[in-house]
Amino acid sequence: MLSWDVRNGDKAFSTPIVEFLALTKSGAVMAKQEVLSGDPAVADKWVTRSVKLVMPDTLKEFDSIHLRIGFATQPTEAGSLYKGFIDNVTLTQSK
C-alpha cells in the first residue's frame, strides 16, 4: 500500500503517476495497481492519495525494486512553469 501527499503549484499538472516495478534477471515486472484519480491536486492545500500495488505471486526473485511517483500534463503550454510537490511518502508491504 502506497500513500503520499500531493500539492500543485500555480500552474497545475493534470495527472498523478505511480509506477512500482521489480527488476528481475529477465526484465522488469510492473505491479498491478488500483486506478488513480485523474483529478489534479490543487495549489492551496495538500491532498493525500493512496493506491494498492500488487506484485504477481509468481515473482520469486528480483534484483531491485523501483517506486516512481510523479506528475504529467498534456498538452503542455510553451513557456509555462509547471510545479508540483510530493511529501510524506509511505510504502507498506503486506501479504
PDB file of C-alpha atoms in Angstrom:
ATOM      1  CA  MET A   1       0.000   0.000   0.000  1.00  0.00           C
ATOM      2  CA  LEU A   2       1.380   3.372  -1.044  1.00  0.00           C
ATOM      3  CA  SER A   3       0.259   6.729   0.301  1.00  0.00           C
ATOM      4  CA  TRP A   4       1.619  10.226  -0.280  1.00  0.00           C
ATOM      5  CA  ASP A   5       0.620  13.863  -0.023  1.00  0.00           C
ATOM      6  CA  VAL A   6       0.488  15.980  -3.149  1.00  0.00           C
ATOM      7  CA  ARG A   7       0.015  19.661  -3.919  1.00  0.00           C
ATOM      8  CA  ASN A   8       0.246  21.512  -7.215  1.00  0.00           C
ATOM      9  CA  GLY A   9       1.921  24.820  -7.894  1.00  0.00           C
ATOM     10  CA  ASP A  10       0.097  27.723  -9.551  1.00  0.00           C
ATOM     11  CA  LYS A  11       0.349  26.094 -12.996  1.00  0.00           C
ATOM     12  CA  ALA A  12      -1.161  22.676 -12.274  1.00  0.00           C
ATOM     13  CA  PHE A  13      -0.125  19.283 -13.548  1.00  0.00           C
ATOM     14  CA  SER A  14      -3.174  17.318 -14.685  1.00  0.00           C
ATOM     15  CA  THR A  15      -2.371  13.671 -13.910  1.00  0.00           C
ATOM     16  CA  PRO A  16      -0.750  11.833 -10.994  1.00  0.00           C
ATOM     17  CA  ILE A  17       1.594   8.985 -11.973  1.00  0.00           C
ATOM     18  CA  VAL A  18       2.647   5.981  -9.881  1.00  0.00           C
ATOM     19  CA  GLU A  19       4.784   3.040 -11.019  1.00  0.00           C
ATOM     20  CA  PHE A  20       6.110   0.238  -8.840  1.00  0.00           C
ATOM     21  CA  LEU A  21       8.248  -2.381 -10.505  1.00  0.00           C
ATOM     22  CA  ALA A  22      10.724  -5.126  -9.727  1.00  0.00           C
ATOM     23  CA  LEU A  23      13.747  -5.692 -11.900  1.00  0.00           C
ATOM     24  CA  THR A  24      14.396  -9.380 -12.355  1.00  0.00           C
ATOM     25  CA  LYS A  25      17.251 -11.059 -14.190  1.00  0.00           C
ATOM     26  CA  SER A  26      14.960 -11.490 -17.188  1.00  0.00           C
ATOM     27  CA  GLY A  27      13.492  -7.972 -17.187  1.00  0.00           C
ATOM     28  CA  ALA A  28      11.071  -5.665 -15.382  1.00  0.00           C
ATOM     29  CA  VAL A  29       7.774  -6.757 -13.859  1.00  0.00           C
ATOM     30  CA  MET A  30       5.291  -3.998 -13.073  1.00  0.00           C
ATOM     31  CA  ALA A  31       2.879  -4.203 -10.159  1.00  0.00           C
ATOM     32  CA  LYS A  32      -0.844  -4.052 -10.856  1.00  0.00           C
ATOM     33  CA  GLN A  33      -2.465  -1.047  -9.254  1.00  0.00           C
ATOM     34  CA  GLU A  34      -5.857   0.361  -8.493  1.00  0.00           C
ATOM     35  CA  VAL A  35      -6.980   3.178 -10.757  1.00  0.00           C
ATOM     36  CA  LEU A  36      -5.624   6.554  -9.636  1.00  0.00           C
ATOM     37  CA  SER A  37      -7.895   9.546  -9.625  1.00  0.00           C
ATOM     38  CA  GLY A  38      -7.179  11.763 -12.612  1.00  0.00           C
ATOM     39  CA  ASP A  39      -8.243  14.834 -10.663  1.00  0.00           C
ATOM     40  CA  PRO A  40      -5.332  17.245 -10.356  1.00  0.00           C
ATOM     41  CA  ALA A  41      -4.173  18.347  -6.925  1.00  0.00           C
ATOM     42  CA  VAL A  42      -4.781  21.997  -6.177  1.00  0.00           C
ATOM     43  CA  ALA A  43      -2.306  24.750  -5.315  1.00  0.00           C
ATOM     44  CA  ASP A  44      -3.756  25.870  -1.979  1.00  0.00           C
ATOM     45  CA  LYS A  45      -3.875  22.598   0.005  1.00  0.00           C
ATOM     46  CA  TRP A  46      -2.232  19.209   0.397  1.00  0.00           C
ATOM     47  CA  VAL A  47      -4.246  16.159  -0.692  1.00  0.00           C
ATOM     48  CA  THR A  48      -3.482  12.623   0.496  1.00  0.00           C
ATOM     49  CA  ARG A  49      -3.529   9.949  -2.194  1.00  0.00           C
ATOM     50  CA  SER A  50      -3.227   6.203  -1.754  1.00  0.00           C
ATOM     51  CA  VAL A  51      -3.099   3.192  -4.020  1.00  0.00           C
ATOM     52  CA  LYS A  52      -2.818  -0.557  -3.549  1.00  0.00           C
ATOM     53  CA  LEU A  53       0.001  -2.083  -5.624  1.00  0.00           C
ATOM     54  CA  VAL A  54       0.095  -5.871  -6.147  1.00  0.00           C
ATOM     55  CA  MET A  55       3.115  -7.791  -7.404  1.00  0.00           C
ATOM     56  CA  PRO A  56       2.418 -11.098  -9.189  1.00  0.00           C
ATOM     57  CA  ASP A  57       2.517 -14.196  -6.962  1.00  0.00           C
ATOM     58  CA  THR A  58       4.886 -15.796  -9.463  1.00  0.00           C
ATOM     59  CA  LEU A  59       7.607 -13.226  -8.742  1.00  0.00           C
ATOM     60  CA  LYS A  60      10.073 -15.170  -6.585  1.00  0.00           C
ATOM     61  CA  GLU A  61      13.361 -13.367  -7.111  1.00  0.00           C
ATOM     62  CA  PHE A  62      14.312  -9.836  -8.050  1.00  0.00           C
ATOM     63  CA  ASP A  63      17.452  -7.730  -8.171  1.00  0.00           C
ATOM     64  CA  SER A  64      15.859  -4.412  -7.155  1.00  0.00           C
ATOM     65  CA  ILE A  65      12.548  -2.621  -6.784  1.00  0.00           C
ATOM     66  CA  HIS A  66      11.716   0.845  -8.088  1.00  0.00           C
ATOM     67  CA  LEU A  67       8.982   3.246  -6.996  1.00  0.00           C
ATOM     68  CA  ARG A  68       8.183   6.258  -9.169  1.00  0.00           C
ATOM     69  CA  ILE A  69       5.730   8.971  -8.170  1.00  0.00           C
ATOM     70  CA  GLY A  70       5.257  11.985 -10.373  1.00  0.00           C
ATOM     71  CA  PHE A  71       3.073  14.274 -12.411  1.00  0.00           C
ATOM     72  CA  ALA A  72       2.140  14.606 -16.070  1.00  0.00           C
ATOM     73  CA  THR A  73       0.224  17.095 -18.124  1.00  0.00           C
ATOM     74  CA  GLN A  74      -0.906  17.089 -21.714  1.00  0.00           C
ATOM     75  CA  PRO A  75      -0.886  19.188 -23.774  1.00  0.00           C
ATOM     76  CA  THR A  76       1.804  21.470 -22.413  1.00  0.00           C
ATOM     77  CA  GLU A  77       1.956  25.213 -22.951  1.00  0.00           C
ATOM     78  CA  ALA A  78       5.211  26.668 -24.234  1.00  0.00           C
ATOM     79  CA  GLY A  79       6.876  28.941 -21.716  1.00  0.00           C
ATOM     80  CA  SER A  80       4.741  27.711 -18.788  1.00  0.00           C
ATOM     81  CA  LEU A  81       6.377  26.832 -15.487  1.00  0.00           C
ATOM     82  CA  TYR A  82       4.757  23.708 -14.018  1.00  0.00           C
ATOM     83  CA  LYS A  83       5.407  22.961 -10.359  1.00  0.00           C
ATOM     84  CA  GLY A  84       4.234  20.100  -8.154  1.00  0.00           C
ATOM     85  CA  PHE A  85       5.049  18.975  -4.613  1.00  0.00           C
ATOM     86  CA  ILE A  86       5.161  15.454  -3.099  1.00  0.00           C
ATOM     87  CA  ASP A  87       5.633  14.736   0.618  1.00  0.00           C
ATOM     88  CA  ASN A  88       5.048  12.072   3.286  1.00  0.00           C
ATOM     89  CA  VAL A  89       5.597   9.034   1.047  1.00  0.00           C
ATOM     90  CA  THR A  90       4.817   5.741   2.813  1.00  0.00           C
ATOM     91  CA  LEU A  91       5.145   2.290   1.221  1.00  0.00           C
ATOM     92  CA  THR A  92       3.960  -0.602   3.402  1.00  0.00           C
ATOM     93  CA  GLN A  93       4.460  -4.234   2.388  1.00  0.00           C
ATOM     94  CA  SER A  94       1.902  -6.849   3.392  1.00  0.00           C
ATOM     95  CA  LYS A  95       0.897 -10.332   2.301  1.00  0.00           C
TER      96      LYS A  95
END
